[in-house]
XYZ file of C-alpha atoms in Angstrom:
280
model
C 0.000 0.000 0.000
C 2.780 2.418 0.987
C 4.652 1.691 -2.264
C 1.487 2.478 -4.258
C 1.050 5.783 -2.423
C 4.679 6.730 -3.098
C 4.246 5.902 -6.792
C 1.219 8.202 -6.982
C 3.178 11.011 -5.307
C 6.090 10.634 -7.772
C 3.684 10.655 -10.737
C 2.030 13.783 -9.356
C 5.308 15.676 -9.223
C 6.306 14.562 -12.724
C 3.030 15.687 -14.252
C 2.467 18.796 -12.172
C 5.979 20.170 -11.945
C 6.131 23.971 -11.633
C 9.520 25.695 -11.566
C 9.820 28.747 -9.393
C 11.862 31.668 -10.612
C 14.786 32.629 -8.416
C 18.003 34.559 -8.997
C 17.873 37.099 -11.817
C 19.959 36.637 -14.970
C 20.996 39.299 -17.484
C 22.631 38.884 -20.888
C 22.929 40.810 -24.142
C 22.006 37.545 -25.868
C 18.413 37.850 -24.590
C 15.959 40.321 -26.128
C 12.272 41.088 -25.662
C 11.801 39.559 -22.207
C 11.227 41.877 -19.256
C 12.273 39.386 -16.590
C 14.698 36.468 -16.733
C 15.426 34.295 -13.694
C 17.405 31.157 -12.899
C 14.920 28.373 -12.247
C 15.123 26.432 -8.959
C 18.342 28.250 -8.050
C 18.361 27.711 -4.282
C 20.569 25.052 -2.694
C 22.560 24.227 -5.819
C 25.553 25.369 -7.859
C 24.715 27.755 -10.715
C 26.242 26.405 -13.931
C 24.654 28.946 -16.278
C 27.085 31.560 -17.517
C 27.749 33.964 -20.350
C 30.838 32.904 -22.321
C 32.976 34.714 -24.874
C 33.932 33.906 -28.435
C 37.378 35.324 -27.702
C 37.866 32.563 -25.113
C 37.157 29.860 -27.686
C 33.501 29.210 -26.889
C 30.900 28.733 -29.665
C 28.924 31.895 -30.449
C 26.139 32.184 -33.001
C 26.223 35.948 -33.411
C 28.005 38.783 -31.659
C 30.660 38.195 -28.987
C 28.956 35.984 -26.392
C 26.567 33.075 -25.881
C 25.011 31.416 -22.806
C 26.427 28.095 -21.631
C 24.222 25.640 -19.730
C 25.855 22.673 -18.020
C 23.869 20.312 -15.818
C 25.392 17.900 -13.306
C 23.695 14.948 -11.637
C 23.782 16.842 -8.317
C 21.872 19.858 -9.670
C 18.554 19.269 -7.929
C 17.554 22.695 -6.676
C 14.733 24.398 -4.813
C 12.350 27.235 -5.474
C 12.016 30.402 -3.409
C 9.522 28.897 -0.997
C 6.397 30.458 -2.536
C 5.251 27.418 -4.491
C 2.317 25.378 -3.219
C 3.010 22.694 -5.814
C 6.697 21.893 -5.483
C 9.401 23.158 -3.129
C 12.433 21.187 -4.330
C 13.551 18.857 -7.086
C 14.039 15.274 -6.016
C 17.725 14.359 -6.002
C 18.190 11.217 -8.040
C 15.148 11.875 -10.196
C 15.540 15.453 -11.468
C 18.346 17.884 -12.203
C 18.211 21.166 -14.061
C 19.958 24.324 -15.193
C 17.286 26.520 -16.786
C 16.282 30.115 -17.279
C 12.672 31.205 -16.843
C 11.481 33.988 -19.158
C 8.550 36.205 -18.119
C 5.113 35.121 -17.035
C 2.577 36.021 -19.703
C -1.114 36.515 -19.051
C -4.044 36.398 -21.476
C -2.410 34.496 -24.314
C -5.631 33.423 -26.016
C -6.045 34.891 -29.520
C -2.558 36.455 -29.365
C 0.424 35.816 -31.664
C 3.983 35.479 -30.425
C 7.326 34.582 -31.968
C 10.068 32.856 -29.992
C 13.548 32.561 -31.513
C 16.862 31.137 -30.357
C 19.978 29.395 -31.614
C 21.101 26.182 -29.909
C 24.464 24.410 -29.998
C 24.960 20.889 -28.655
C 28.462 20.496 -27.271
C 30.633 17.987 -29.164
C 30.793 15.864 -25.995
C 27.033 15.941 -25.376
C 25.643 12.470 -24.624
C 21.977 11.491 -24.798
C 20.763 9.774 -21.642
C 19.740 6.147 -21.241
C 17.620 4.235 -18.703
C 14.432 5.960 -19.971
C 15.593 9.357 -18.662
C 14.096 12.444 -20.329
C 15.979 15.613 -21.334
C 13.852 18.723 -21.919
C 15.671 21.523 -23.750
C 12.948 24.142 -23.698
C 9.280 24.380 -22.800
C 6.387 26.784 -22.692
C 4.949 26.064 -19.273
C 1.401 26.846 -18.187
C 0.761 29.195 -15.298
C -2.426 28.779 -13.290
C -3.437 32.202 -12.012
C -6.362 30.547 -10.214
C -7.980 29.493 -13.480
C -10.335 26.607 -12.797
C -9.378 23.490 -14.736
C -5.945 24.685 -15.858
C -3.495 21.881 -15.233
C 0.171 22.556 -14.658
C 2.084 21.234 -17.612
C 3.355 22.460 -20.976
C 1.729 24.062 -23.970
C 4.750 22.779 -25.930
C 8.245 21.529 -25.279
C 11.458 20.619 -27.123
C 13.457 17.598 -26.053
C 16.195 15.093 -26.716
C 13.854 12.161 -27.351
C 14.351 8.540 -28.369
C 12.099 8.556 -31.440
C 11.882 5.745 -33.955
C 15.050 4.153 -32.603
C 17.301 7.234 -32.518
C 17.808 10.204 -30.240
C 16.377 13.277 -31.929
C 15.723 16.894 -31.065
C 11.940 17.134 -31.289
C 9.083 19.570 -30.747
C 6.031 18.178 -28.962
C 2.807 19.549 -27.546
C 0.347 18.484 -24.871
C -2.309 20.922 -26.072
C -2.040 19.655 -29.665
C -1.917 16.077 -28.435
C -3.050 14.559 -31.735
C -0.040 15.980 -33.579
C 3.032 13.758 -34.010
C 6.394 15.021 -32.714
C 8.179 17.319 -35.166
C 11.769 16.184 -35.694
C 14.231 19.066 -35.878
C 17.229 16.804 -36.330
C 19.184 13.822 -35.071
C 21.181 14.705 -31.966
C 24.403 13.341 -33.475
C 23.904 15.529 -36.565
C 23.355 18.664 -34.459
C 26.473 18.383 -32.310
C 29.200 20.934 -32.863
C 27.139 23.402 -34.904
C 24.497 26.060 -34.410
C 20.856 25.468 -35.239
C 18.472 28.423 -35.331
C 14.911 27.780 -34.160
C 11.909 30.036 -34.728
C 8.506 29.215 -33.231
C 5.504 31.249 -34.414
C 2.381 30.626 -32.343
C -1.216 31.718 -32.728
C -2.480 30.970 -29.214
C -5.939 29.389 -29.129
C -7.896 27.429 -26.529
C -9.876 25.717 -29.261
C -8.717 23.993 -32.457
C -8.285 27.187 -34.479
C -4.681 27.833 -33.473
C -1.588 27.575 -35.612
C 2.046 26.678 -34.939
C 4.860 27.200 -37.450
C 8.307 25.768 -36.740
C 11.384 27.047 -38.568
C 14.823 25.459 -38.633
C 17.584 27.728 -39.947
C 14.911 30.027 -41.430
C 13.159 27.229 -43.341
C 9.677 26.004 -42.409
C 9.803 22.381 -41.273
C 6.245 22.211 -39.904
C 3.104 24.300 -40.362
C 0.450 22.996 -37.998
C -2.940 24.476 -38.851
C -6.221 24.244 -36.968
C -4.682 22.940 -33.753
C -5.200 23.697 -30.088
C -2.173 25.632 -28.826
C -3.214 26.390 -25.244
C -3.450 23.460 -22.852
C -6.913 22.760 -21.422
C -8.497 25.927 -19.998
C -5.140 27.684 -19.489
C -4.666 31.202 -20.794
C -1.182 32.015 -19.562
C 2.339 30.653 -19.488
C 6.058 31.280 -19.595
C 9.068 30.081 -21.583
C 11.969 28.119 -20.131
C 15.252 27.292 -21.887
C 18.197 25.241 -20.721
C 18.462 21.609 -19.622
C 15.879 19.883 -17.444
C 16.398 16.168 -16.812
C 13.893 13.895 -15.138
C 13.306 10.187 -14.681
C 17.014 9.796 -13.924
C 16.034 7.501 -11.066
C 17.311 4.561 -13.135
C 20.848 5.915 -12.763
C 20.294 6.566 -9.041
C 19.191 2.983 -8.474
C 22.006 1.352 -10.457
C 25.051 3.460 -11.348
C 24.679 7.089 -10.241
C 28.261 7.985 -11.176
C 27.593 7.100 -14.835
C 25.004 9.885 -15.279
C 27.022 12.320 -17.426
C 27.162 16.090 -17.404
C 25.473 17.678 -20.427
C 26.316 21.035 -22.002
C 24.423 23.111 -24.557
C 24.758 26.734 -25.628
C 22.014 29.218 -26.481
C 22.334 32.497 -28.340
C 20.032 35.186 -29.781
C 17.093 34.347 -27.532
C 14.288 36.611 -28.747
C 10.640 37.151 -27.840
C 8.615 39.445 -30.086
C 5.293 40.130 -31.698
C 5.066 39.309 -35.411
C 5.589 42.065 -37.923
C 2.624 43.122 -40.052
C 3.648 40.900 -42.958
C 4.194 37.922 -40.624
C 0.820 37.888 -38.903
C -1.146 34.649 -39.165
C -4.626 35.831 -38.328
C -6.844 35.506 -41.365
C -4.168 33.622 -43.350
C -4.666 30.106 -44.657
């Protein structure tokens, strides 16, 4: 009985995980966001830092980029204001992420999110059914009845059709297959620019266009883009690993560090010629 109760508790935290913003983070590589914070920053080492091209680090544009490295010990805590989750569970979750703004009243709005991502040459995909999230648009409740706490969309290193791939997925558009951006091995050691253009809708009249290196790789029309009754959310980028309990239970020391770089992180409204409303 006790084991069953513990299993339910673990499932609850996996499905209803809310990251609390903590320490502020500033960088010239981030534009359009009013507030940027380090997620779950308490009680752990911060491994997010701005690095320079002149020091030999990969940079997409300009002189700097943002390096994210996550270690198996990087289970942190929020600022104590969360009613849903106070701390990550060591052995099951580790993260180094930035949280970008909390946005209200998304329904019927259009937003564009852009960034460039670079997988370090030594980046290793995880095994033992562990999951690596490399970006997500998380719902925010704001006392909205029926709004669950999960993701409108997320991007992840996913084992898909036998290979680890960088994919876009959505809980709101649950009938849509994952969109493959590329094989992880093919993306290592080079920059990939991502552009996500969203027409936010609670019903099935939304639209989601995904660009890779300025080319459209998916145009999802007539889809639900807001999860359940939610009408708000915020973006997170970095590395969030969960279900690493398999390493904890067998060979904890074999869980590797992972490093990715982000550059030109942009949030903006679409220009007049880009707007989707009324377009087919």
